[in-house]
mmCIF file of C-alpha atoms in Angstrom:
data_model
loop_
_atom_site.group_PDB
_atom_site.id
_atom_site.type_symbol
_atom_site.label_atom_id
_atom_site.label_comp_id
_atom_site.label_asym_id
_atom_site.label_seq_id
_atom_site.Cartn_x
_atom_site.Cartn_y
_atom_site.Cartn_z
ATOM 1 C CA MET A 757 190.180 11.551 31.558
ATOM 2 C CA ALA A 758 187.850 12.350 34.206
ATOM 3 C CA ASN A 759 185.515 14.606 31.707
ATOM 4 C CA ARG A 760 186.004 12.013 29.236
ATOM 5 C CA ASN A 761 184.330 9.169 31.486
ATOM 6 C CA SER A 762 181.778 11.371 32.759
ATOM 7 C CA SER A 763 178.494 9.991 31.771
ATOM 8 C CA PRO A 764 175.909 12.741 29.777
ATOM 9 C CA ASN A 765 173.737 12.447 32.685
ATOM 10 C CA ALA A 766 176.440 13.710 35.147
ATOM 11 C CA LEU A 767 177.582 16.513 32.659
ATOM 12 C CA MET A 768 173.682 17.378 32.161
ATOM 13 C CA ALA A 769 173.338 18.007 36.178
ATOM 14 C CA ALA A 770 176.481 19.654 36.716
ATOM 15 C CA GLY A 771 175.351 22.066 33.813
ATOM 16 C CA ARG A 772 171.524 22.606 35.449
ATOM 17 C CA ALA A 773 173.339 22.958 38.654
ATOM 18 C CA ARG A 774 175.770 25.858 37.625
ATOM 19 C CA ALA A 775 172.629 27.629 35.757
ATOM 20 C CA LYS A 776 170.298 27.149 38.877
ATOM 21 C CA GLY A 777 173.113 28.897 40.932
ATOM 22 C CA LEU A 778 173.769 31.734 38.286
ATOM 23 C CA TYR A 779 169.730 32.181 38.462
ATOM 24 C CA ARG A 780 169.937 32.447 42.096
ATOM 25 C CA SER A 781 172.826 34.337 42.176
ATOM 26 C CA ARG A 782 171.370 36.783 39.804
ATOM 27 C CA GLY A 783 168.146 36.837 41.406
ATOM 28 C CA LEU A 784 169.518 37.957 44.759
ATOM 29 C CA ARG A 785 171.453 40.647 42.793
ATOM 30 C CA ILE A 786 168.007 42.085 41.404
ATOM 31 C CA THR A 787 165.971 41.443 44.838
ATOM 32 C CA ALA A 788 168.751 43.687 46.692
ATOM 33 C CA LEU A 789 168.699 46.323 43.433
ATOM 34 C CA VAL A 790 165.180 46.520 44.270
ATOM 35 C CA ILE A 791 165.362 46.997 48.047
ATOM 36 C CA VAL A 792 168.157 49.865 47.352
ATOM 37 C CA ILE A 793 165.954 51.634 44.999
ATOM 38 C CA PHE A 794 162.870 51.512 47.130
ATOM 39 C CA LEU A 795 164.905 52.566 50.131
ATOM 40 C CA ALA A 796 166.343 55.698 48.029
ATOM 41 C CA LEU A 797 162.818 56.630 46.708
ATOM 42 C CA PHE A 798 161.360 56.377 50.534
ATOM 43 C CA GLY A 799 164.065 58.403 51.727
ATOM 44 C CA LEU A 800 163.877 60.929 48.998
ATOM 45 C CA PHE A 801 160.238 61.080 49.450
ATOM 46 C CA GLY A 802 160.781 61.317 53.446
ATOM 47 C CA PHE A 803 163.138 63.944 53.394
ATOM 48 C CA PHE A 804 162.119 66.362 50.559
ATOM 49 C CA ILE A 805 158.612 65.677 49.665
ATOM 50 C CA ALA A 806 156.547 64.688 52.605
ATOM 51 C CA PRO A 807 157.633 67.685 54.942
ATOM 52 C CA GLY A 808 155.372 69.971 52.592
ATOM 53 C CA LEU A 809 152.430 67.628 52.331
ATOM 54 C CA ILE A 810 152.709 67.353 56.213
ATOM 55 C CA LYS A 811 153.346 70.910 57.208
ATOM 56 C CA SER A 812 150.094 71.988 54.516
ATOM 57 C CA GLN A 813 147.537 69.481 55.850
ATOM 58 C CA LEU A 814 148.774 70.355 59.528
ATOM 59 C CA GLU A 815 148.013 73.833 58.838
ATOM 60 C CA LYS A 816 144.800 73.112 57.264
ATOM 61 C CA GLN A 817 143.588 70.567 59.586
ATOM 62 C CA LEU A 818 144.558 72.510 63.058
ATOM 63 C CA SER A 819 142.713 75.914 61.500
ATOM 64 C CA ALA A 820 139.850 73.901 60.919
ATOM 65 C CA GLN A 821 139.575 72.196 64.454
ATOM 66 C CA LEU A 822 140.706 75.153 66.366
ATOM 67 C CA GLN A 823 138.862 77.628 64.352
ATOM 68 C CA ARG A 824 141.998 79.899 64.388
ATOM 69 C CA PRO A 825 144.861 80.755 62.346
ATOM 70 C CA VAL A 826 147.878 77.782 62.454
ATOM 71 C CA THR A 827 151.040 78.460 60.597
ATOM 72 C CA ILE A 828 154.420 76.334 60.668
ATOM 73 C CA GLY A 829 157.588 77.380 59.983
ATOM 74 C CA ALA A 830 159.108 74.287 58.571
ATOM 75 C CA ILE A 831 158.774 70.799 58.909
ATOM 76 C CA HIS A 832 161.810 68.232 59.133
ATOM 77 C CA LEU A 833 161.225 64.406 58.850
ATOM 78 C CA ASN A 834 163.902 61.780 58.809
ATOM 79 C CA PRO A 835 161.573 58.765 57.404
ATOM 80 C CA TYR A 836 163.961 56.260 58.692
ATOM 81 C CA ASN A 837 164.004 56.499 62.438
ATOM 82 C CA LEU A 838 160.610 58.363 62.479
ATOM 83 C CA ARG A 839 161.931 61.596 63.779
ATOM 84 C CA LEU A 840 159.756 64.669 63.028
ATOM 85 C CA ALA A 841 160.596 68.103 63.953
ATOM 86 C CA VAL A 842 158.156 71.131 63.941
ATOM 87 C CA ASP A 843 159.787 74.856 63.671
ATOM 88 C CA LYS A 844 157.742 77.997 64.947
ATOM 89 C CA LEU A 845 154.465 76.552 65.271
ATOM 90 C CA HIS A 846 151.470 79.723 65.798
ATOM 91 C CA ILE A 847 148.372 79.601 66.584
ATOM 92 C CA GLY A 848 146.473 82.849 66.737
ATOM 93 C CA GLU A 849 143.525 84.306 68.473
ATOM 94 C CA ARG A 850 139.931 83.815 66.858
ATOM 95 C CA ASP A 851 140.501 87.936 65.898
ATOM 96 C CA GLY A 852 143.577 86.532 63.644
ATOM 97 C CA THR A 853 145.945 89.107 65.049
ATOM 98 C CA SER A 854 146.687 88.455 68.616
ATOM 99 C CA PRO A 855 148.740 85.524 69.751
ATOM 100 C CA PHE A 856 147.202 82.541 71.510
ATOM 101 C CA VAL A 857 150.066 79.824 71.223
ATOM 102 C CA ASP A 858 153.694 79.752 69.746
ATOM 103 C CA VAL A 859 156.172 76.904 69.932
ATOM 104 C CA ASP A 860 159.529 77.659 68.979
ATOM 105 C CA GLY A 861 160.409 74.018 68.378
ATOM 106 C CA LEU A 862 158.810 70.548 68.694
ATOM 107 C CA VAL A 863 160.326 67.049 68.126
ATOM 108 C CA ALA A 864 158.715 63.711 68.167
ATOM 109 C CA ASN A 865 160.456 60.466 67.985
ATOM 110 C CA ALA A 866 158.073 57.926 67.077
ATOM 111 C CA SER A 867 158.644 54.314 67.113
ATOM 112 C CA TRP A 868 158.069 51.896 64.381
ATOM 113 C CA ALA A 869 156.006 50.024 66.825
ATOM 114 C CA SER A 870 153.521 52.525 65.960
ATOM 115 C CA VAL A 871 153.003 50.963 62.781
ATOM 116 C CA PHE A 872 152.695 47.202 64.271
ATOM 117 C CA ARG A 873 150.354 48.267 66.781
ATOM 118 C CA MET A 874 148.334 50.755 65.101
ATOM 119 C CA ALA A 875 148.596 53.411 68.012
ATOM 120 C CA PRO A 876 151.042 56.352 68.833
ATOM 121 C CA VAL A 877 154.151 55.208 70.158
ATOM 122 C CA LEU A 878 156.815 57.894 71.045
ATOM 123 C CA ASP A 879 160.087 57.345 72.440
ATOM 124 C CA GLU A 880 160.662 61.334 72.936
ATOM 125 C CA LEU A 881 158.358 64.348 72.953
ATOM 126 C CA SER A 882 160.477 67.664 73.639
ATOM 127 C CA VAL A 883 158.735 70.956 73.329
ATOM 128 C CA GLN A 884 161.033 74.333 73.071
ATOM 129 C CA HIS A 885 159.763 77.528 74.671
ATOM 130 C CA PRO A 886 156.213 77.447 74.350
ATOM 131 C CA GLN A 887 154.380 80.321 74.807
ATOM 132 C CA ILE A 888 150.943 80.459 75.876
ATOM 133 C CA HIS A 889 148.654 83.472 76.348
ATOM 134 C CA ILE A 890 145.498 82.811 78.181
ATOM 135 C CA THR A 891 142.618 85.344 79.111
ATOM 136 C CA ARG A 892 139.906 85.130 81.213
ATOM 137 C CA THR A 893 136.819 86.769 80.544
ATOM 138 C CA GLY A 894 134.356 85.149 83.281
ATOM 139 C CA PRO A 895 133.654 82.510 85.921
ATOM 140 C CA GLN A 896 135.139 79.379 83.803
ATOM 141 C CA ALA A 897 135.159 81.219 80.867
ATOM 142 C CA PHE A 898 138.710 81.646 78.671
ATOM 143 C CA ASN A 899 139.709 82.446 75.353
ATOM 144 C CA PHE A 900 140.308 78.538 74.892
ATOM 145 C CA THR A 901 136.834 77.444 75.980
ATOM 146 C CA ASP A 902 135.011 77.380 72.729
ATOM 147 C CA ILE A 903 137.689 74.749 71.849
ATOM 148 C CA VAL A 904 136.970 72.633 74.805
ATOM 149 C CA GLN A 905 133.055 72.896 74.297
ATOM 150 C CA ARG A 906 133.683 72.063 70.948
ATOM 151 C CA PHE A 907 135.473 68.524 71.414
ATOM 152 C CA ALA A 908 133.217 68.080 74.397
ATOM 153 C CA SER A 909 130.151 68.243 72.317
ATOM 154 C CA LYS A 910 131.157 65.430 70.181
ATOM 155 C CA PRO A 911 129.184 62.299 70.789
ATOM 156 C CA ALA A 912 131.279 59.624 72.047
ATOM 157 C CA ASP A 913 131.159 56.114 70.484
ATOM 158 C CA PRO A 914 129.942 53.924 73.268
ATOM 159 C CA ASN A 915 131.373 50.742 71.635
ATOM 160 C CA ALA A 916 134.738 52.639 71.004
ATOM 161 C CA SER A 917 137.818 51.016 72.735
ATOM 162 C CA PRO A 918 139.919 53.222 74.764
ATOM 163 C CA THR A 919 142.521 55.151 72.894
ATOM 164 C CA ARG A 920 146.069 53.529 73.242
ATOM 165 C CA PHE A 921 149.074 55.199 73.234
ATOM 166 C CA ALA A 922 152.825 55.276 74.891
ATOM 167 C CA LEU A 923 154.412 58.448 75.359
ATOM 168 C CA SER A 924 158.182 58.232 76.813
ATOM 169 C CA ASN A 925 160.784 60.887 77.743
ATOM 170 C CA ILE A 926 158.330 64.165 77.369
ATOM 171 C CA SER A 927 160.090 67.625 78.300
ATOM 172 C CA VAL A 928 159.133 71.027 78.281
ATOM 173 C CA HIS A 929 161.952 73.700 78.131
ATOM 174 C CA ASN A 930 161.494 77.386 78.555
ATOM 175 C CA GLY A 931 157.739 77.727 78.988
ATOM 176 C CA ASP A 932 156.121 80.446 79.540
ATOM 177 C CA ILE A 933 152.537 81.234 80.320
ATOM 178 C CA THR A 934 150.408 84.566 80.601
ATOM 179 C CA LEU A 935 147.235 84.796 82.390
ATOM 180 C CA ASP A 936 145.230 87.935 81.765
ATOM 181 C CA ASP A 937 142.534 87.715 84.428
ATOM 182 C CA LYS A 938 139.768 90.238 83.082
ATOM 183 C CA VAL A 939 137.614 89.076 86.493
ATOM 184 C CA LEU A 940 139.655 90.051 89.089
ATOM 185 C CA ASN A 941 141.537 92.704 86.728
ATOM 186 C CA ALA A 942 144.952 90.775 87.732
ATOM 187 C CA THR A 943 147.727 89.465 85.047
ATOM 188 C CA HIS A 944 149.751 86.330 86.365
ATOM 189 C CA HIS A 945 153.013 85.360 84.644
ATOM 190 C CA VAL A 946 154.540 81.858 84.877
ATOM 191 C CA ASP A 947 157.943 81.452 83.038
ATOM 192 C CA GLN A 948 161.266 79.427 82.900
ATOM 193 C CA ILE A 949 158.631 76.116 83.146
ATOM 194 C CA GLU A 950 160.562 73.012 83.007
ATOM 195 C CA VAL A 951 158.955 69.726 83.116
ATOM 196 C CA GLY A 952 160.101 66.237 82.636
ATOM 197 C CA ILE A 953 158.028 63.481 82.476
ATOM 198 C CA PRO A 954 159.543 59.953 81.960
ATOM 199 C CA PHE A 955 156.679 58.197 80.458
ATOM 200 C CA LEU A 956 152.653 58.495 80.182
ATOM 201 C CA ALA A 957 151.461 55.086 78.816
ATOM 202 C CA ASN A 958 148.466 52.455 78.783
ATOM 203 C CA LEU A 959 150.012 50.548 76.268
ATOM 204 C CA PRO A 960 153.181 48.312 77.049
ATOM 205 C CA HIS A 961 156.457 49.218 75.347
ATOM 206 C CA ASP A 962 159.915 48.957 76.264
ATOM 207 C CA ALA A 963 161.884 51.986 75.835
ATOM 208 C CA ASP A 964 165.051 53.892 77.133
ATOM 209 C CA ILE A 965 163.896 56.102 79.657
ATOM 210 C CA PHE A 966 166.589 58.827 80.250
ATOM 211 C CA VAL A 967 164.150 61.907 81.512
ATOM 212 C CA GLN A 968 163.871 62.534 85.184
ATOM 213 C CA PRO A 969 160.649 63.748 86.924
ATOM 214 C CA LEU A 970 160.830 67.504 87.039
ATOM 215 C CA LEU A 971 158.480 70.460 87.633
ATOM 216 C CA ALA A 972 160.308 73.836 88.117
ATOM 217 C CA MET A 973 158.881 77.438 87.364
ATOM 218 C CA GLN A 974 158.508 81.059 88.490
ATOM 219 C CA ILE A 975 155.081 82.270 89.095
ATOM 220 C CA ASP A 976 155.017 85.925 89.056
ATOM 221 C CA GLY A 977 158.449 85.874 90.224
ATOM 222 C CA SER A 978 158.511 83.295 92.936
ATOM 223 C CA PRO A 979 160.770 80.247 92.110
ATOM 224 C CA LEU A 980 159.170 76.655 92.363
ATOM 225 C CA HIS A 981 161.428 73.674 92.077
ATOM 226 C CA ILE A 982 160.353 70.255 92.661
ATOM 227 C CA ALA A 983 162.886 67.386 91.130
ATOM 228 C CA GLY A 984 162.411 63.737 91.206
ATOM 229 C CA GLN A 985 164.799 61.084 92.149
ATOM 230 C CA THR A 986 165.805 57.494 91.017
ATOM 231 C CA LYS A 987 166.086 54.652 93.085
ATOM 232 C CA PRO A 988 169.668 53.731 91.985
ATOM 233 C CA PHE A 989 169.527 50.010 92.639
ATOM 234 C CA ALA A 990 165.691 49.272 91.580
ATOM 235 C CA ASP A 991 165.512 46.688 88.990
ATOM 236 C CA SER A 992 162.299 48.637 87.994
ATOM 237 C CA HIS A 993 164.341 51.998 87.090
ATOM 238 C CA GLU A 994 161.699 53.733 89.635
ATOM 239 C CA SER A 995 161.658 57.295 90.060
ATOM 240 C CA VAL A 996 159.520 59.150 92.291
ATOM 241 C CA ILE A 997 158.365 63.050 92.642
ATOM 242 C CA GLY A 998 156.960 64.504 95.929
ATOM 243 C CA PHE A 999 154.572 67.262 96.187
ATOM 244 C CA THR A 1000 153.488 68.989 99.196
ATOM 245 C CA LEU A 1001 150.277 71.175 100.013
ATOM 246 C CA ASP A 1002 149.792 73.490 102.650
ATOM 247 C CA HIS A 1003 146.691 75.104 103.507
ATOM 248 C CA PHE A 1004 146.169 75.443 99.596
ATOM 249 C CA ASP A 1005 143.201 77.890 99.167
ATOM 250 C CA LEU A 1006 140.586 75.851 96.936
ATOM 251 C CA PRO A 1007 137.930 78.674 96.313
ATOM 252 C CA ARG A 1008 140.385 80.993 95.025
ATOM 253 C CA TYR A 1009 142.377 78.459 92.393
ATOM 254 C CA LEU A 1010 139.321 76.481 91.227
ATOM 255 C CA GLY A 1011 137.818 79.458 89.855
ATOM 256 C CA TYR A 1012 140.656 78.897 87.061
ATOM 257 C CA VAL A 1013 138.945 75.542 86.177
ATOM 258 C CA PRO A 1014 137.778 75.979 82.416
ATOM 259 C CA GLU A 1015 134.750 73.537 83.017
ATOM 260 C CA PRO A 1016 132.113 74.580 85.511
ATOM 261 C CA LEU A 1017 131.807 72.223 88.553
ATOM 262 C CA PRO A 1018 128.828 70.433 89.522
ATOM 263 C CA ALA A 1019 128.578 72.176 92.741
ATOM 264 C CA ALA A 1020 130.215 75.292 94.404
ATOM 265 C CA ILE A 1021 132.933 75.384 97.222
ATOM 266 C CA PRO A 1022 132.848 78.683 99.120
ATOM 267 C CA SER A 1023 135.368 77.437 101.221
ATOM 268 C CA GLY A 1024 138.123 74.918 101.951
ATOM 269 C CA GLN A 1025 142.135 74.285 102.519
ATOM 270 C CA LEU A 1026 143.729 71.422 101.331
ATOM 271 C CA SER A 1027 147.090 70.005 102.938
ATOM 272 C CA GLY A 1028 149.354 67.043 102.447
ATOM 273 C CA LYS A 1029 152.107 65.342 101.051
ATOM 274 C CA LEU A 1030 151.591 63.343 97.747
ATOM 275 C CA GLU A 1031 154.442 60.886 95.751
ATOM 276 C CA LEU A 1032 154.138 59.995 92.326
ATOM 277 C CA HIS A 1033 155.939 56.973 91.272
ATOM 278 C CA PHE A 1034 157.119 56.317 87.780
ATOM 279 C CA ILE A 1035 158.060 52.314 87.838
ATOM 280 C CA ASP A 1036 159.557 51.129 84.559
ATOM 281 C CA THR A 1037 159.108 47.389 84.503
ATOM 282 C CA LYS A 1038 159.809 46.480 81.081
ATOM 283 C CA PRO A 1039 158.399 46.174 78.571
ATOM 284 C CA ALA A 1040 155.144 47.753 80.650
ATOM 285 C CA GLN A 1041 155.299 50.762 83.043
ATOM 286 C CA GLN A 1042 153.150 51.981 85.729
ATOM 287 C CA LEU A 1043 152.270 55.108 87.601
ATOM 288 C CA ARG A 1044 151.168 55.141 91.477
ATOM 289 C CA LEU A 1045 150.181 57.696 93.506
ATOM 290 C CA GLU A 1046 150.315 57.667 97.166
ATOM 291 C CA GLY A 1047 150.236 59.893 100.119
ATOM 292 C CA GLN A 1048 147.746 61.631 102.519
ATOM 293 C CA LEU A 1049 145.629 64.575 102.023
ATOM 294 C CA GLN A 1050 143.776 66.474 104.527
ATOM 295 C CA ALA A 1051 140.899 69.156 104.271
ATOM 296 C CA ASP A 1052 140.030 71.880 106.867
ATOM 297 C CA ASN A 1053 137.164 74.307 106.925
ATOM 298 C CA PHE A 1054 135.590 72.589 103.831
ATOM 299 C CA ALA A 1055 132.027 73.718 102.575
ATOM 300 C CA MET A 1056 130.134 72.368 99.421
ATOM 301 C CA THR A 1057 126.729 74.225 98.446
ATOM 302 C CA THR A 1058 124.506 73.984 95.128
ATOM 303 C CA HIS A 1059 125.173 76.739 92.517
ATOM 304 C CA ASP A 1060 121.819 78.111 94.484
ATOM 305 C CA ASN A 1061 123.762 78.492 97.637
ATOM 306 C CA ALA A 1062 121.868 75.334 99.318
ATOM 307 C CA PRO A 1063 124.272 73.709 101.759
ATOM 308 C CA VAL A 1064 125.938 70.080 100.559
ATOM 309 C CA LEU A 1065 128.400 69.536 102.953
ATOM 310 C CA GLU A 1066 130.229 70.753 105.886
ATOM 311 C CA LEU A 1067 133.474 69.417 107.249
ATOM 312 C CA GLY A 1068 135.672 71.133 109.939
ATOM 313 C CA HIS A 1069 138.658 68.624 109.402
ATOM 314 C CA GLY A 1070 138.894 65.314 107.482
ATOM 315 C CA SER A 1071 141.901 63.323 106.232
ATOM 316 C CA VAL A 1072 142.476 60.179 103.494
#
C-alpha cells in the first residue's frame, strides 16, 4: 500500500538517491583501486628499478667529483620507509690500484620530512667498518688534498642561504684508519673506532634519539674510550660527553691539519676539560660546548718566523 500511495516525485527522488549512492560507492572503489595500483607500482619501482639507477648514478657522479674510481657492490632501497642501504663502497686512489676508502656497509634511514622541507632529514645514519688509507706527502699535503682544494676553490654564492639539515642517530662501527707519514717516515694505525653522535642539526626535527655519545678507538695499540651519559630525569633527554686534554702538544698535531694555517705555532701545550652537551628539546635540538682550556708556553709566528704572540700561561 505504501508503494501505491507514494507520489511519482518521491519515487524519482528515491531512485536518484540510490543511483547517487551507487555512483559514490563505485567512485570510492575506483579511487581505492587507483591508490592500490599506484602504491604497487611505486613499490615495484623502488625495490627493483631505482636501486640500479641510484647505483650507476652514484658511481658516475662520485667518480667525476672525486676524480677517483668509485664502485658500489649493491644498493637496497625500501621506498615506503625511505631506507637506503649501500654495500661495499670502494673509492680508489688516483692511480686506480691503491685503496683510499672502503666501507662495508652504510645505512641511511631518511624521513619523509625531507620531501616537505626540501632538505636532508635522516632519522639514522650508520656506517659499518670504514677503512681509510691516508698518506701524508708533505706539510699540509695528503692524498686527499686535491679534493679539498677542488671543493674550496668553487666560488660561493653570496646570496645563498645556509644549508639546512637534520641528522640523527649517527654511528660508526669498527672503523680503521691507516696513516702513512712520508714526512716523518712513520706509520700510525687507528682501529676499532666506535663513534656515537645523537644528532647534528640546524633544522628542527622531532626524531627518536637512541644513540648515546661515544668515542672509542685504539691509537697505535693504546686504547681510548670516552662514553657519554644521559641525565635520566631531564625532560630534554640531555646527554653529555666529557673530554680531558693534558699538555696536548700543538706543533706535533697541527702538522696533520689538511689546510695551511695563517700562522705558524712553533710551541704550545693545551690542557683543560670540555663537556659537549646534546640537548633534545623536541622538536628542536641544541649542541652546547662548555669548559675551561689553558695554554702554556704558547708561541705564534708568521711563516717567515717573525714573532706574533708569546704567552707563558693563559686560560679561557
